[in-house]
Amino acid sequence: MKNVVGLYQSLLQDFGDSVFYWPQWCASEKSIEEREKIIIGMILVQKTSWHNANIALKNLREAKLLSIKDIANLKSLEELTSLIRPAGFFQSKPQRLFDLCSFIVSAGGVDQLMQCDIADTRSNLLNLKGVGPETADTILLYALDKPAFVIDEYTRRWSAKEGLTDEKDYHKLQQYFLENLPEDIILYRNLHTLIIVSQRGKDRSVMEVV
DNA sequence: CACCAGGAATGTA
DNA sequence: TACATTCATGGT
């Protein structure tokens, strides 16, 4: 019973579908606006709580800047910097967010990016300063509907605790999951979400912005 | 006041 | 390849 699929089925039985916990992230149908919020949120939440990232997202929304195109069109980072300050790392996050938004606009927007090849898009994302493997895969899986399995600290701890593997390296651990799971976007989202929910409880922070 | 939340880049050997 | 250090904020 020490296999990923079996453990996944147990999680599903114990906790239910991930849409119940994170509807904004796990719903199969999402608006472009919703997808853009997820992408923007991923930069903001790096090494910070969702609570702080949500304050920054709320500031962007109130400033009518919760949009990839609008951020990419900014002439200066000054306003962006003050708006997202609650998310911390004010000397790097504004530039990272701007660069990511600019890339997406140059690629033709989120809807065009969704048509692209997953490997190409992933390597394009990783070439951006401030986008590492976890951010790239989260964007691919939750915003672009691509089968990218997300590895995070919860996944590493869970894998070790359940006796699957002690591997900590991002891509090696990801490879383990890819080899032991059928390629299925819904399954990837459910498992990633349920691993987190099972460890910290459903009441804990996640992206809130409407 | 100490501590928690928790990615990526950079530098070292 | 593997590990240490750096970057900032708001809540408890």
PDB file of N, CA and C (backbone and C1' of nucleotides) in Angstrom, chain A residues 47 130 132 134-135 154 200, chain B residues 4-10:
ATOM      1  N   LYS A  47       8.007  32.927  -0.592  1.00  0.00           N
ATOM      2  CA  LYS A  47       8.605  33.107   0.740  1.00  0.00           C
ATOM      3  C   LYS A  47       7.816  34.085   1.616  1.00  0.00           C
ATOM      4  N   GLY A 130      13.581  35.150 -11.061  1.00  0.00           N
ATOM      5  CA  GLY A 130      12.541  35.143 -10.050  1.00  0.00           C
ATOM      6  C   GLY A 130      11.491  34.076 -10.252  1.00  0.00           C
ATOM      7  N   GLY A 132      11.325  30.168 -10.400  1.00  0.00           N
ATOM      8  CA  GLY A 132      12.004  28.883 -10.246  1.00  0.00           C
ATOM      9  C   GLY A 132      11.039  27.758 -10.564  1.00  0.00           C
ATOM     10  N   GLU A 134       9.153  25.681  -8.755  1.00  0.00           N
ATOM     11  CA  GLU A 134       7.848  25.594  -8.084  1.00  0.00           C
ATOM     12  C   GLU A 134       6.866  26.619  -8.647  1.00  0.00           C
ATOM     13  N   THR A 135       7.339  27.839  -8.833  1.00  0.00           N
ATOM     14  CA  THR A 135       6.491  28.885  -9.400  1.00  0.00           C
ATOM     15  C   THR A 135       6.079  28.517 -10.824  1.00  0.00           C
ATOM     16  N   TYR A 154       5.839  20.815   1.496  1.00  0.00           N
ATOM     17  CA  TYR A 154       4.832  19.874   1.989  1.00  0.00           C
ATOM     18  C   TYR A 154       4.959  18.528   1.280  1.00  0.00           C
ATOM     19  N   ARG A 200      -1.858  20.816   7.013  1.00  0.00           N
ATOM     20  CA  ARG A 200      -2.025  22.056   7.762  1.00  0.00           C
ATOM     21  C   ARG A 200      -3.476  22.431   8.035  1.00  0.00           C
TER      22      ARG A 200
ATOM     23  P    DC B   4       9.726  29.459  15.120  1.00  0.00           P
ATOM     24  O5'  DC B   4       8.527  29.541  14.071  1.00  0.00           O
ATOM     25  C5'  DC B   4       7.192  29.643  14.534  1.00  0.00           C
ATOM     26  C4'  DC B   4       6.339  30.312  13.490  1.00  0.00           C
ATOM     27  C3'  DC B   4       6.503  29.742  12.082  1.00  0.00           C
ATOM     28  O3'  DC B   4       5.256  29.235  11.665  1.00  0.00           O
ATOM     29  C1'  DC B   4       6.480  32.130  12.065  1.00  0.00           C
ATOM     30  P    DA B   5       5.140  28.010  10.610  1.00  0.00           P
ATOM     31  O5'  DA B   5       4.840  28.817   9.262  1.00  0.00           O
ATOM     32  C5'  DA B   5       3.525  29.235   9.002  1.00  0.00           C
ATOM     33  C4'  DA B   5       3.575  30.308   7.965  1.00  0.00           C
ATOM     34  C3'  DA B   5       4.166  29.860   6.620  1.00  0.00           C
ATOM     35  O3'  DA B   5       3.116  29.592   5.705  1.00  0.00           O
ATOM     36  C1'  DA B   5       4.863  32.062   7.259  1.00  0.00           C
ATOM     37  P    DG B   6       3.262  28.530   4.547  1.00  0.00           P
ATOM     38  O5'  DG B   6       4.634  28.915   3.811  1.00  0.00           O
ATOM     39  C5'  DG B   6       4.656  29.945   2.830  1.00  0.00           C
ATOM     40  C4'  DG B   6       6.040  30.110   2.240  1.00  0.00           C
ATOM     41  C3'  DG B   6       6.657  28.778   1.750  1.00  0.00           C
ATOM     42  O3'  DG B   6       7.347  29.043   0.542  1.00  0.00           O
ATOM     43  C1'  DG B   6       8.138  29.867   3.169  1.00  0.00           C
ATOM     44  P    DG B   7       6.561  28.635  -0.800  1.00  0.00           P
ATOM     45  O5'  DG B   7       7.311  29.410  -1.972  1.00  0.00           O
ATOM     46  C5'  DG B   7       8.464  28.813  -2.530  1.00  0.00           C
ATOM     47  C4'  DG B   7       9.017  29.765  -3.561  1.00  0.00           C
ATOM     48  C3'  DG B   7       9.957  29.075  -4.539  1.00  0.00           C
ATOM     49  O3'  DG B   7       9.779  29.723  -5.775  1.00  0.00           O
ATOM     50  C1'  DG B   7      11.172  30.604  -3.179  1.00  0.00           C
ATOM     51  P    DA B   8      10.536  29.149  -7.022  1.00  0.00           P
ATOM     52  O5'  DA B   8      11.846  30.037  -7.130  1.00  0.00           O
ATOM     53  C5'  DA B   8      11.714  31.443  -7.270  1.00  0.00           C
ATOM     54  C4'  DA B   8      13.062  32.099  -7.160  1.00  0.00           C
ATOM     55  C3'  DA B   8      14.159  31.471  -8.033  1.00  0.00           C
ATOM     56  O3'  DA B   8      14.612  32.489  -8.896  1.00  0.00           O
ATOM     57  C1'  DA B   8      14.916  31.865  -5.803  1.00  0.00           C
ATOM     58  P    DA B   9      15.737  32.211  -9.953  1.00  0.00           P
ATOM     59  O5'  DA B   9      16.977  32.961  -9.283  1.00  0.00           O
ATOM     60  C5'  DA B   9      16.827  34.313  -8.926  1.00  0.00           C
ATOM     61  C4'  DA B   9      18.067  34.818  -8.231  1.00  0.00           C
ATOM     62  C3'  DA B   9      19.377  34.527  -8.979  1.00  0.00           C
ATOM     63  O3'  DA B   9      20.143  35.720  -8.957  1.00  0.00           O
ATOM     64  C1'  DA B   9      19.497  33.673  -6.766  1.00  0.00           C
ATOM     65  P    DT B  10      21.469  35.907  -9.700  1.00  0.00           P
ATOM     66  O5'  DT B  10      22.597  35.657  -8.585  1.00  0.00           O
ATOM     67  C5'  DT B  10      22.579  36.403  -7.380  1.00  0.00           C
ATOM     68  C4'  DT B  10      23.547  35.778  -6.401  1.00  0.00           C
ATOM     69  C3'  DT B  10      24.905  35.388  -7.025  1.00  0.00           C
ATOM     70  O3'  DT B  10      25.914  36.143  -6.389  1.00  0.00           O
ATOM     71  C1'  DT B  10      24.070  33.703  -5.572  1.00  0.00           C
TER      72       DT B  10
END
